[in-house]
């Protein structure tokens, strides 16, 4: 009896000590998106933990919408599950204003804050103070197949208009050969089809709200833009476009089925990657299409890392996000995955690097798209909100979701665009009134 | 009632009460929270502006165009699936009721879809069967030279109805087959002796015998079908447009896509009332056959 008790005690102590030695001093829980670049970060983080043996990283990697739901419910209810969160340009300023995420100052001397792109910094700051650090940024650009254009004797201008794009799509559309004139986002969602549709509306001179917060969905600009988009995509797009988002279109383009594609500049690295694209050397890159104005015709989106105020390990978390958004990290990616894979759109030094510019055919277009998209003055006519393809207000998620659903329905042919826009305008007005923007 | 019997009944109630109380708390706490939230202005993304909203959330939810549309969608979905599962269920059950070699295996196969998780079967239908490019149906259509149907964009609600019917048909068959086994064989033989055709046997003997199981199937399925969510979430996400948004899915979008706790709670309560209305209506129609011995 006695012996067994001693044995048991020893065994228990052994367990405690054994597990104790395996426990790191600090465990950081990181919530992030399952995009290619973030998955790379997870793989490369071993380098960080080798330098910081006392830090252990726990990764929660989820699909974008699911992650947004998890993070939002956790942050807004003060759950405190996460030490580091991956958020977008939409959440960063709003959550910062509410002090749900920490203001970031006292950077390490090697970080070089002034090297971050001004527009990107603006997107992530509240009153001039950074609230999140940019992991990568993207604008929207036009991808086109140089071989198909050459075969038909067409020439893509540096700054095409949507009307020109339609002309090309008509000439290149050949479903019998499994080539569609143009691939565009049709899947409902404020960050899916509405990102693209808003840039088309902007190009047509439209806007979400006027200076008095009156929604503008029943304006002639919206009608022209949305009718144009639905007509273009249903006539010269792939079958069933209402279920295609970024990833579905990327798959189509990489399989050689799209003559043109207007989408995030971050796809440049994927369409030119020999391991996943069948047309890596046949892709050309120009600016996103304009129409009556170039203003707001290319979106601006940044994925960034932030530290929630509810985190207990703020210093350690801050240290990690500096590492993950540093020049040192970018060089690590270049070494491991090739120079074109460096996180795009965040640092001036990346675009001052001659080697990168030479190796990366989409670098210049990406840089221009990000430099010209101005979230503070996104549209031709003045607006009361900031943000190019979204309005940085808490209600926008609901509004964008609703409008996105209707437009994808119109694309599937279940409704008429103009009647739908009138109805939407009323719903948006209701939401905005209820939130107290319109007195 | 004798003193002893009363005593033992009291003891019975007393001993059962903790369990009943626990179940009651289990139910009432979430419900009370939902009722409380439904009277609050509560956007998760804008918590400072929390406050009493009265019935505004309800009027907002009920007056939105999506609500009426989702109500119609819900009833269409429940109604169609009920009709399909009951009609096909009865016919298939009668078919496999007759003796034939391999009967046991066939019955097993008929019942198996019921044990597949809703998300899994929805994904199988979406990707392996109904996909317009790589699905089995598309391949069959191309074999005979037809253009494949783009199920989820051209016939979204029909696609969901087909999937859900396939999931619930086994349940109906299970109940009907069991019930047919208790049917009076002598009566059937007597009818055959009198020269009754199989059709009239089915009409005058089998159907009346199945009245009660049909009522059970309709009641149980209706309660479950009102809450169909996983199949919609994994295939169409309520789209295109609003085509496949039923009431539960609408509540989900309010809560987790728009982070509007108040309106979502109001919507949840509306869904509870709706379920009770449907159940009451069904009880009126089918209740008779449940209570008649």
XYZ file of C-alpha atoms in Angstrom:
732
model
C 0.000 0.000 0.000
C 2.633 2.415 1.162
C 4.955 1.456 -1.619
C 2.328 1.954 -4.232
C 1.509 5.381 -2.817
C 5.160 6.388 -3.074
C 5.328 5.024 -6.557
C 2.220 6.918 -7.540
C 3.525 10.159 -6.071
C 6.763 9.758 -7.932
C 4.879 9.053 -11.131
C 2.684 12.125 -10.626
C 5.684 14.341 -9.928
C 7.369 12.977 -12.999
C 4.322 13.893 -15.079
C 4.264 17.405 -13.670
C 7.958 17.979 -14.235
C 7.882 16.360 -17.649
C 5.047 18.541 -18.862
C 6.525 21.583 -17.135
C 9.740 21.417 -19.051
C 7.843 21.150 -22.346
C 5.724 24.216 -21.567
C 7.052 27.453 -23.010
C 6.919 30.576 -20.864
C 4.598 32.332 -23.312
C 1.962 30.837 -25.546
C 0.620 33.104 -28.272
C -2.675 32.198 -29.934
C -2.844 33.496 -33.501
C -6.080 33.680 -35.492
C -5.474 33.907 -39.235
C -6.928 33.271 -42.705
C -6.199 30.202 -44.829
C -4.771 32.313 -47.693
C -1.525 31.197 -49.292
C 0.599 33.936 -47.749
C -0.637 33.272 -44.205
C -0.031 29.549 -44.580
C 3.539 30.459 -45.561
C 3.823 32.586 -42.436
C 2.845 29.589 -40.356
C 5.536 27.481 -42.030
C 8.216 30.176 -41.644
C 7.345 30.889 -38.011
C 9.659 28.044 -37.025
C 12.490 30.499 -37.658
C 10.936 32.837 -35.097
C 10.472 30.186 -32.417
C 14.088 29.080 -32.931
C 15.183 32.637 -32.109
C 12.693 32.836 -29.211
C 12.708 29.406 -27.525
C 10.482 30.676 -24.699
C 7.612 31.414 -27.114
C 5.142 28.834 -28.296
C 2.722 29.642 -31.134
C -0.792 28.203 -31.364
C -2.378 28.670 -34.792
C -6.079 28.921 -35.491
C -6.322 28.958 -39.296
C -9.814 29.405 -40.732
C -11.601 30.360 -43.904
C -12.084 34.150 -44.164
C -15.794 34.393 -43.315
C -15.549 31.904 -40.464
C -12.509 33.678 -39.049
C -14.316 37.014 -39.220
C -17.240 35.551 -37.275
C -14.974 34.006 -34.653
C -12.832 37.110 -34.191
C -15.746 39.540 -34.132
C -17.706 37.600 -31.542
C -14.555 37.096 -29.454
C -13.379 40.712 -29.565
C -16.779 42.373 -29.136
C -17.714 40.253 -26.146
C -14.224 40.525 -24.601
C -13.610 36.781 -24.888
C -9.830 37.127 -24.911
C -9.048 33.907 -26.776
C -6.528 35.504 -29.132
C -3.200 37.264 -28.671
C -2.739 38.079 -32.346
C -5.492 38.535 -34.916
C -5.512 38.893 -38.677
C -7.880 41.654 -39.723
C -8.511 43.682 -42.824
C -8.502 47.343 -43.709
C -12.209 47.434 -42.886
C -11.915 46.366 -39.256
C -8.588 47.950 -38.265
C -9.661 51.618 -38.009
C -13.079 50.788 -36.492
C -11.744 48.377 -33.892
C -8.908 50.778 -33.193
C -11.305 53.624 -32.541
C -13.110 51.413 -30.036
C -9.788 50.465 -28.438
C -10.411 46.769 -29.025
C -6.907 46.605 -30.498
C -3.785 48.261 -29.118
C -2.213 51.388 -30.555
C 1.247 50.367 -31.738
C 4.267 52.466 -30.805
C 7.876 51.973 -29.635
C 8.870 49.890 -32.633
C 12.123 47.998 -32.598
C 14.913 50.084 -34.199
C 15.239 47.766 -37.199
C 11.526 47.857 -38.082
C 11.610 51.088 -40.139
C 7.995 52.239 -39.883
C 8.504 54.969 -42.472
C 9.176 52.291 -45.072
C 5.462 51.292 -45.028
C 3.400 52.576 -47.963
C 1.587 55.816 -47.028
C -1.868 54.725 -48.285
C -1.585 51.405 -46.485
C -0.541 53.146 -43.269
C -3.490 55.506 -43.602
C -5.832 52.520 -43.885
C -4.596 51.007 -40.643
C -4.287 54.110 -38.486
C -6.544 55.984 -36.108
C -5.606 59.650 -35.643
C -2.237 59.013 -37.251
C -1.365 56.107 -34.926
C -0.937 52.622 -36.370
C -3.338 50.033 -34.902
C -2.284 47.072 -37.030
C 0.767 46.163 -39.104
C 0.297 45.379 -42.813
C 1.025 41.784 -43.768
C 0.261 42.266 -47.460
C -1.745 44.721 -49.539
C -3.509 44.437 -52.833
C -5.191 46.603 -55.418
C -7.327 45.250 -58.229
C -5.727 44.886 -61.660
C -6.623 43.464 -65.080
C -5.112 40.113 -66.063
C -5.252 39.158 -69.735
C -3.906 36.383 -71.943
C -1.234 37.794 -74.223
C -1.377 34.774 -76.579
C -5.149 35.045 -77.171
C -4.893 38.802 -77.754
C -2.057 38.294 -80.247
C -3.953 35.539 -82.074
C -6.868 37.912 -82.698
C -4.590 40.883 -83.391
C -5.884 42.828 -80.385
C -3.881 45.187 -78.227
C -4.667 45.790 -74.575
C -4.203 49.481 -73.651
C -2.312 50.410 -70.462
C -5.449 51.990 -68.995
C -8.475 50.228 -70.528
C -12.080 51.383 -70.072
C -14.878 48.958 -69.234
C -16.363 49.587 -72.696
C -13.098 48.474 -74.315
C -12.972 45.433 -72.045
C -16.468 44.463 -73.202
C -15.348 44.760 -76.836
C -12.396 42.420 -76.199
C -14.570 39.962 -74.268
C -17.006 39.779 -77.177
C -14.207 38.991 -79.644
C -12.433 36.456 -77.423
C -15.461 34.586 -76.046
C -15.339 31.043 -77.448
C -17.224 28.565 -75.226
C -16.841 25.740 -77.754
C -13.084 25.875 -77.094
C -13.679 26.309 -73.364
C -12.418 29.913 -73.389
C -14.624 32.583 -71.868
C -14.291 36.277 -72.695
C -13.998 37.416 -69.094
C -14.059 35.968 -65.600
C -15.313 38.153 -62.758
C -16.500 37.654 -59.214
C -20.189 36.818 -58.929
C -20.342 35.099 -55.547
C -22.343 37.057 -52.991
C -20.485 38.774 -50.168
C -19.377 42.262 -49.210
C -15.774 41.185 -49.719
C -16.497 39.015 -52.768
C -18.697 40.379 -55.569
C -19.259 43.755 -53.900
C -15.546 44.587 -53.891
C -15.539 44.350 -57.682
C -19.007 45.829 -58.267
C -18.185 48.851 -56.094
C -15.081 49.579 -58.180
C -17.209 49.392 -61.350
C -19.741 51.775 -59.779
C -16.883 54.107 -58.796
C -15.530 53.984 -62.354
C -18.965 54.992 -63.636
C -18.863 57.984 -61.283
C -21.159 56.505 -58.627
C -20.857 56.269 -54.832
C -22.486 54.419 -51.927
C -23.776 57.501 -50.086
C -24.007 61.220 -50.749
C -22.642 63.779 -48.254
C -25.844 63.525 -46.190
C -25.649 59.704 -45.957
C -28.487 59.227 -48.438
C -27.863 55.882 -50.193
C -27.307 56.262 -53.947
C -28.257 52.812 -55.229
C -31.171 54.196 -57.226
C -28.881 56.674 -59.025
C -28.277 56.416 -62.803
C -24.582 55.618 -62.157
C -25.438 52.478 -60.147
C -28.003 51.433 -62.733
C -25.521 51.808 -65.612
C -22.704 50.079 -63.750
C -24.689 47.108 -62.432
C -26.565 46.574 -65.700
C -23.245 46.677 -67.531
C -21.690 44.163 -65.126
C -24.616 41.703 -65.263
C -24.805 41.910 -69.056
C -21.043 41.508 -69.531
C -20.659 38.561 -67.207
C -23.763 36.648 -68.278
C -22.989 37.077 -71.995
C -19.223 36.574 -72.057
C -18.490 34.849 -68.755
C -18.173 31.201 -67.689
C -21.354 29.205 -66.917
C -22.875 29.782 -63.474
C -20.842 32.915 -62.611
C -22.994 33.666 -59.558
C -21.103 31.045 -57.567
C -17.578 32.152 -58.550
C -15.487 34.049 -56.015
C -11.784 34.879 -56.043
C -10.629 31.261 -55.679
C -12.989 29.808 -58.307
C -11.903 32.432 -60.850
C -8.244 31.845 -60.038
C -8.776 28.139 -60.780
C -10.503 28.971 -64.083
C -7.790 31.429 -65.121
C -4.984 29.028 -64.188
C -6.701 26.318 -66.252
C -6.517 28.666 -69.244
C -10.276 29.230 -69.474
C -10.413 33.030 -69.083
C -9.228 35.526 -71.708
C -9.427 38.316 -69.108
C -9.883 38.627 -65.366
C -10.152 41.699 -63.153
C -9.242 40.865 -59.575
C -6.797 41.211 -56.697
C -3.174 41.960 -57.584
C -2.106 39.290 -55.120
C -3.111 36.661 -57.691
C -0.143 37.779 -59.821
C 2.130 35.468 -57.873
C -0.231 32.519 -58.455
C -0.998 32.949 -62.191
C 2.731 33.190 -62.964
C 3.619 30.226 -60.753
C 4.591 27.278 -62.976
C 3.520 24.740 -60.367
C -0.129 25.805 -60.343
C -0.805 27.749 -63.549
C -1.034 26.297 -67.057
C -0.448 29.748 -68.584
C 2.389 31.195 -66.444
C 4.184 32.913 -69.334
C 1.097 34.058 -71.253
C -0.292 36.593 -68.783
C -0.248 40.370 -69.213
C -1.026 42.904 -66.491
C -2.595 46.345 -66.822
C -4.560 48.678 -64.569
C -8.095 47.890 -63.490
C -10.598 49.292 -66.032
C -11.819 52.878 -65.723
C -14.890 54.409 -67.305
C -15.882 58.051 -66.787
C -13.189 58.348 -64.124
C -10.172 56.332 -62.965
C -10.979 57.376 -59.393
C -11.863 54.421 -57.202
C -11.675 52.008 -60.148
C -9.094 49.897 -58.304
C -9.743 48.723 -54.782
C -7.355 48.823 -51.867
C -7.284 46.038 -49.338
C -4.758 45.183 -46.675
C -4.464 42.129 -44.486
C -2.877 43.157 -41.230
C -1.862 41.748 -37.864
C -3.086 43.354 -34.660
C -2.979 42.733 -30.921
C -6.347 42.665 -29.092
C -6.523 44.726 -25.893
C -7.786 41.596 -24.141
C -4.476 39.760 -24.719
C -2.426 38.991 -21.622
C 0.868 38.841 -23.548
C 0.821 42.141 -25.363
C 4.583 42.698 -25.527
C 5.335 39.217 -26.843
C 2.477 39.506 -29.358
C 3.710 42.911 -30.534
C 7.180 41.473 -30.981
C 5.868 38.651 -33.177
C 3.769 40.888 -35.452
C 6.791 43.158 -35.973
C 8.770 40.115 -37.071
C 6.008 38.861 -39.413
C 5.737 42.235 -41.169
C 9.459 43.073 -41.226
C 11.971 43.340 -44.071
C 13.748 40.387 -42.516
C 10.607 38.250 -42.946
C 10.218 39.379 -46.563
C 13.790 38.284 -47.264
C 13.095 34.965 -45.620
C 10.124 34.425 -47.971
C 12.272 35.430 -50.955
C 14.941 32.919 -49.951
C 12.490 30.079 -49.398
C 9.862 30.621 -52.109
C 11.512 32.854 -54.704
C 11.778 36.628 -54.873
C 8.379 37.173 -56.548
C 6.707 35.652 -53.511
C 7.707 38.516 -51.212
C 4.670 39.988 -49.397
C 3.368 42.548 -51.905
C 2.110 46.067 -51.428
C 3.308 46.964 -47.960
C 6.891 48.279 -48.104
C 8.468 50.942 -50.309
C 11.786 49.095 -50.073
C 10.277 46.048 -51.813
C 9.464 48.196 -54.851
C 12.846 49.957 -54.687
C 14.488 46.548 -55.008
C 15.591 46.303 -58.650
C 15.881 42.540 -58.495
C 12.272 42.185 -57.314
C 10.960 44.583 -59.960
C 12.789 42.677 -62.687
C 11.669 39.230 -61.548
C 8.057 40.230 -60.926
C 6.076 41.212 -64.031
C 3.051 42.455 -62.051
C 5.043 44.528 -59.539
C 4.701 47.903 -61.258
C 0.953 47.594 -61.851
C 0.440 46.500 -58.243
C 2.467 49.434 -56.948
C 0.494 51.926 -59.067
C -2.830 50.428 -58.044
C -1.968 50.748 -54.358
C -0.487 54.240 -54.692
C -3.457 55.651 -56.595
C -6.271 54.172 -54.485
C -7.056 56.832 -51.938
C -9.404 55.655 -49.171
C -9.872 59.247 -47.953
C -11.178 60.479 -51.284
C -12.335 57.334 -53.068
C -14.879 58.586 -55.590
C -15.585 61.231 -58.210
C -18.247 62.922 -56.101
C -17.572 63.619 -52.412
C -18.558 61.012 -49.811
C -18.902 61.027 -46.013
C -17.091 57.689 -45.586
C -13.544 56.387 -46.019
C -12.691 53.241 -47.972
C -12.564 52.561 -51.708
C -14.655 49.408 -52.187
C -16.397 49.588 -48.816
C -17.530 52.219 -46.336
C -15.719 52.008 -43.017
C -18.843 51.959 -40.833
C -20.060 49.047 -38.666
C -23.264 48.737 -40.682
C -21.470 48.168 -43.974
C -21.086 44.415 -43.463
C -24.858 44.051 -43.281
C -25.442 46.422 -46.190
C -22.759 44.869 -48.386
C -24.011 41.357 -47.632
C -27.560 42.288 -48.560
C -26.668 44.127 -51.771
C -24.200 41.406 -52.749
C -26.895 38.762 -52.409
C -29.327 40.679 -54.618
C -26.771 41.386 -57.318
C -25.701 37.744 -57.444
C -29.409 36.916 -57.746
C -29.757 39.346 -60.655
C -26.733 37.688 -62.254
C -28.392 34.275 -61.934
C -31.325 35.818 -63.784
C -33.867 35.701 -60.978
C -34.591 39.432 -60.943
C -34.446 42.679 -62.903
C -31.557 44.964 -61.988
C -33.365 48.312 -61.806
C -36.306 47.093 -59.733
C -33.824 45.322 -57.453
C -31.701 48.463 -56.999
C -34.772 50.502 -56.019
C -35.705 47.916 -53.417
C -32.126 47.763 -52.156
C -31.957 51.519 -51.834
C -34.952 51.417 -49.505
C -33.440 48.614 -47.385
C -30.096 50.421 -47.134
C -31.885 53.607 -46.176
C -33.733 51.729 -43.443
C -30.502 50.335 -42.025
C -28.713 53.672 -42.161
C -31.664 55.507 -40.604
C -31.894 52.967 -37.829
C -28.213 53.461 -37.088
C -28.811 57.182 -36.767
C -26.804 58.511 -39.730
C -29.847 60.206 -41.248
C -31.697 62.355 -38.777
C -58.023 7.050 -5.082
C -56.715 5.370 -1.966
C -54.448 7.100 0.522
C -51.549 4.802 -0.381
C -51.867 5.466 -4.082
C -51.934 9.209 -3.505
C -48.890 8.881 -1.284
C -46.922 6.955 -3.873
C -47.909 9.420 -6.592
C -46.630 12.300 -4.450
C -43.391 10.421 -3.885
C -43.124 9.856 -7.615
C -43.570 13.541 -8.385
C -41.084 14.474 -5.714
C -38.413 12.176 -7.064
C -38.976 13.252 -10.649
C -38.950 16.960 -9.832
C -35.153 17.559 -9.920
C -34.932 16.218 -13.438
C -37.936 18.233 -14.586
C -36.610 21.367 -12.929
C -33.240 20.895 -14.632
C -34.896 20.465 -18.033
C -36.975 23.553 -17.388
C -33.886 25.636 -16.533
C -32.143 24.140 -19.572
C -34.937 25.550 -21.713
C -35.890 28.767 -19.963
C -32.482 30.407 -19.504
C -31.566 30.625 -23.208
C -35.134 31.572 -24.042
C -35.133 34.330 -21.439
C -31.853 35.661 -22.797
C -33.258 35.620 -26.316
C -36.346 37.521 -25.187
C -34.151 40.059 -23.390
C -31.813 40.565 -26.364
C -34.743 40.918 -28.731
C -35.764 44.106 -26.942
C -32.261 45.587 -27.153
C -30.566 47.694 -29.777
C -27.451 45.556 -29.912
C -25.034 45.574 -32.817
C -21.946 43.563 -31.878
C -19.768 45.974 -33.825
C -21.231 49.005 -32.132
C -21.727 48.042 -28.487
C -21.749 51.607 -27.126
C -25.106 52.264 -28.690
C -26.798 49.524 -26.723
C -30.177 50.364 -25.303
C -33.802 49.476 -25.030
C -35.429 49.191 -28.431
C -38.949 48.124 -27.499
C -40.451 46.184 -30.368
C -38.347 47.875 -33.030
C -36.308 44.716 -33.711
C -39.498 42.790 -34.397
C -40.933 45.393 -36.714
C -37.559 45.620 -38.459
C -37.358 41.858 -38.929
C -40.984 41.335 -39.920
C -41.130 44.279 -42.308
C -37.964 43.397 -44.199
C -38.615 42.047 -47.669
C -36.327 39.118 -46.896
C -38.620 37.892 -44.141
C -41.742 37.306 -46.231
C -39.627 35.725 -48.895
C -37.933 33.435 -46.357
C -41.305 32.477 -44.893
C -42.565 31.416 -48.318
C -39.308 29.564 -48.983
C -39.574 27.736 -45.653
C -43.142 26.603 -46.325
C -42.323 25.583 -49.900
C -39.381 23.563 -48.662
C -41.272 21.846 -45.837
C -44.389 21.216 -47.962
C -42.562 19.793 -50.975
C -40.339 17.526 -48.936
C -43.336 16.244 -46.932
C -45.296 15.400 -50.081
C -42.305 13.736 -51.749
C -41.269 11.671 -48.726
C -44.810 10.535 -47.858
C -45.874 9.608 -51.397
C -42.621 7.920 -52.385
C -42.249 6.466 -48.897
C -45.638 4.731 -49.052
C -45.095 3.412 -52.579
C -41.593 2.106 -51.883
C -42.681 0.544 -48.586
C -45.523 -1.347 -50.255
C -43.073 -2.438 -52.929
C -40.514 -3.903 -50.509
C -43.234 -5.348 -48.283
C -43.740 -8.242 -50.695
C -41.340 -11.163 -50.245
C -38.442 -11.292 -52.697
C -34.846 -12.561 -52.527
C -32.455 -10.032 -51.013
C -35.249 -8.174 -49.273
C -33.182 -7.555 -46.136
C -30.285 -6.025 -48.074
C -32.590 -3.781 -50.096
C -34.273 -2.498 -46.949
C -30.883 -1.816 -45.376
C -29.815 0.205 -48.417
C -33.074 2.147 -48.445
C -32.597 3.219 -44.858
C -28.873 4.008 -44.994
C -29.014 7.648 -46.246
C -30.659 8.568 -42.960
C -27.392 7.922 -41.129
C -25.258 10.283 -43.212
C -24.586 13.700 -41.686
C -26.514 16.494 -43.428
C -23.372 18.495 -44.275
C -21.702 15.435 -45.751
C -24.631 14.425 -47.927
C -25.092 18.036 -49.065
C -21.443 18.195 -50.118
C -21.696 14.859 -51.933
C -24.729 16.088 -53.865
C -23.112 19.436 -54.577
C -19.715 18.238 -55.780
C -20.132 14.671 -56.999
C -23.637 14.706 -58.444
C -24.907 18.185 -59.291
C -21.725 19.993 -60.299
C -22.386 21.361 -63.829
C -18.847 20.594 -65.031
C -17.596 17.523 -63.186
C -20.769 16.029 -61.645
C -22.281 12.631 -62.397
C -25.538 14.187 -63.662
C -23.607 16.462 -66.028
C -21.786 13.421 -67.378
C -25.065 11.522 -67.898
C -26.568 14.520 -69.691
C -23.547 14.769 -71.967
C -23.778 11.032 -72.740
C -27.157 11.596 -74.373
C -26.041 14.879 -75.911
C -27.874 17.309 -73.629
C -26.501 20.455 -71.996
C -25.940 19.779 -68.289
C -28.257 21.553 -65.876
C -26.685 24.244 -63.737
C -28.521 23.017 -60.647
C -27.646 25.521 -57.962
C -27.928 28.650 -60.063
C -30.938 27.747 -62.233
C -32.953 25.528 -59.866
C -31.604 26.383 -56.406
C -34.655 25.584 -54.294
C -35.487 22.446 -56.271
C -31.920 21.236 -55.689
C -32.252 21.724 -51.937
C -35.647 19.980 -51.974
C -34.144 16.986 -53.788
C -31.260 16.722 -51.320
C -33.448 17.021 -48.229
C -36.022 14.575 -49.614
C -33.274 12.045 -50.218
C -32.195 12.454 -46.593
C -35.679 12.077 -45.116
C -37.189 9.422 -47.382
C -35.485 6.624 -45.384
C -37.167 7.848 -42.202
C -40.593 7.602 -43.834
C -39.802 4.164 -45.292
C -38.608 2.914 -41.902
C -41.882 3.875 -40.233
C -44.123 2.602 -43.050
C -42.344 -0.745 -43.470
C -42.597 -1.419 -39.749
C -46.255 -0.520 -39.769
C -47.038 -2.709 -42.790
C -45.634 -5.704 -40.944
C -48.429 -5.400 -38.408
C -51.102 -5.402 -41.090
C -53.813 -8.035 -40.866
C -52.843 -10.671 -43.474
C -56.114 -12.604 -43.165
C -58.130 -9.591 -44.164
C -55.919 -9.129 -47.184
C -56.328 -12.796 -48.183
C -60.084 -12.569 -47.726
C -60.176 -9.539 -49.976
C -58.147 -11.367 -52.601
C -60.589 -14.312 -52.424
C -63.419 -11.893 -53.085
C -61.570 -10.815 -56.221
C -60.286 -7.427 -55.062
C -57.570 -5.996 -57.323
C -54.205 -5.012 -55.830
C -55.139 -1.374 -56.448
C -58.320 -1.579 -54.424
C -56.541 -3.516 -51.669
C -54.041 -0.689 -51.522
C -56.803 1.923 -51.577
C -59.217 0.367 -49.037
C -56.968 -1.672 -46.751
C -53.335 -0.508 -46.870
C -53.867 3.262 -46.927
C -56.309 3.358 -43.985
C -53.921 1.116 -42.087
C -51.103 3.599 -42.802
C -53.106 6.662 -41.715
C -51.519 6.903 -38.302
C -47.902 6.314 -39.358
C -48.383 8.942 -42.081
C -49.538 11.379 -39.415
C -46.482 10.547 -37.298
C -44.110 11.010 -40.232
C -45.679 14.344 -41.180
C -45.544 15.674 -37.627
C -41.985 14.605 -36.863
C -40.573 15.622 -40.243
C -42.290 19.013 -40.200
C -40.626 19.910 -36.912
C -37.189 18.964 -38.262
C -37.676 20.414 -41.740
C -38.589 23.833 -40.363
C -35.009 24.048 -39.135
C -33.131 22.927 -42.260
C -29.840 24.804 -42.235
C -26.741 22.710 -42.959
C -27.825 21.739 -46.484
C -28.405 25.390 -47.410
C -25.214 26.600 -45.756
C -22.998 24.117 -47.584
C -24.570 24.354 -51.038
C -26.067 27.741 -51.901
C -25.472 29.950 -48.840
C -29.063 31.106 -49.182
C -28.570 32.330 -52.755
C -28.614 33.102 -55.548
C -30.242 36.284 -54.342
C -32.706 35.164 -51.706
C -33.828 32.038 -53.546
C -32.916 29.519 -50.835
C -32.993 31.639 -47.687
C -35.392 30.057 -45.199
C -36.207 31.499 -41.770
C -33.363 29.774 -39.862
C -30.853 30.863 -42.496
C -32.149 34.427 -42.353
C -31.658 34.453 -38.574
C -28.117 33.146 -39.115
C -27.299 35.954 -41.544
C -28.616 38.525 -39.083
C -26.587 37.084 -36.228
C -23.291 36.107 -37.812
C -22.999 38.041 -41.054
C -24.502 41.288 -39.846
C -23.688 40.865 -36.133
C -27.071 42.264 -35.201
C -27.867 40.426 -31.973
C -31.161 42.240 -31.353
C -32.743 41.551 -34.712
C -31.408 37.998 -34.780
C -33.005 37.303 -31.371
C -36.277 38.776 -32.561
C -36.016 36.579 -35.642
C -35.343 33.552 -33.483
C -38.494 34.181 -31.479
C -40.470 34.642 -34.681
C -39.135 31.253 -35.800
C -40.294 29.688 -32.508
C -43.799 31.101 -32.964
C -43.821 29.931 -36.574
C -42.846 26.392 -35.572
C -45.657 26.315 -33.024
C -48.166 27.600 -35.581
C -47.173 24.931 -38.079
C -47.290 22.225 -35.409
C -50.742 23.385 -34.254
C -52.068 23.441 -37.818
C -50.725 19.942 -38.468
C -52.227 18.680 -35.219
C -55.643 19.930 -36.301
C -55.393 18.191 -39.634
C -53.681 14.972 -38.595
C -54.503 14.918 -34.903
C -57.637 12.854 -35.490
C -55.794 9.882 -36.871
C -53.320 10.079 -34.001
C -55.983 9.915 -31.301
C -58.319 7.448 -32.963
C -57.505 3.954 -31.900
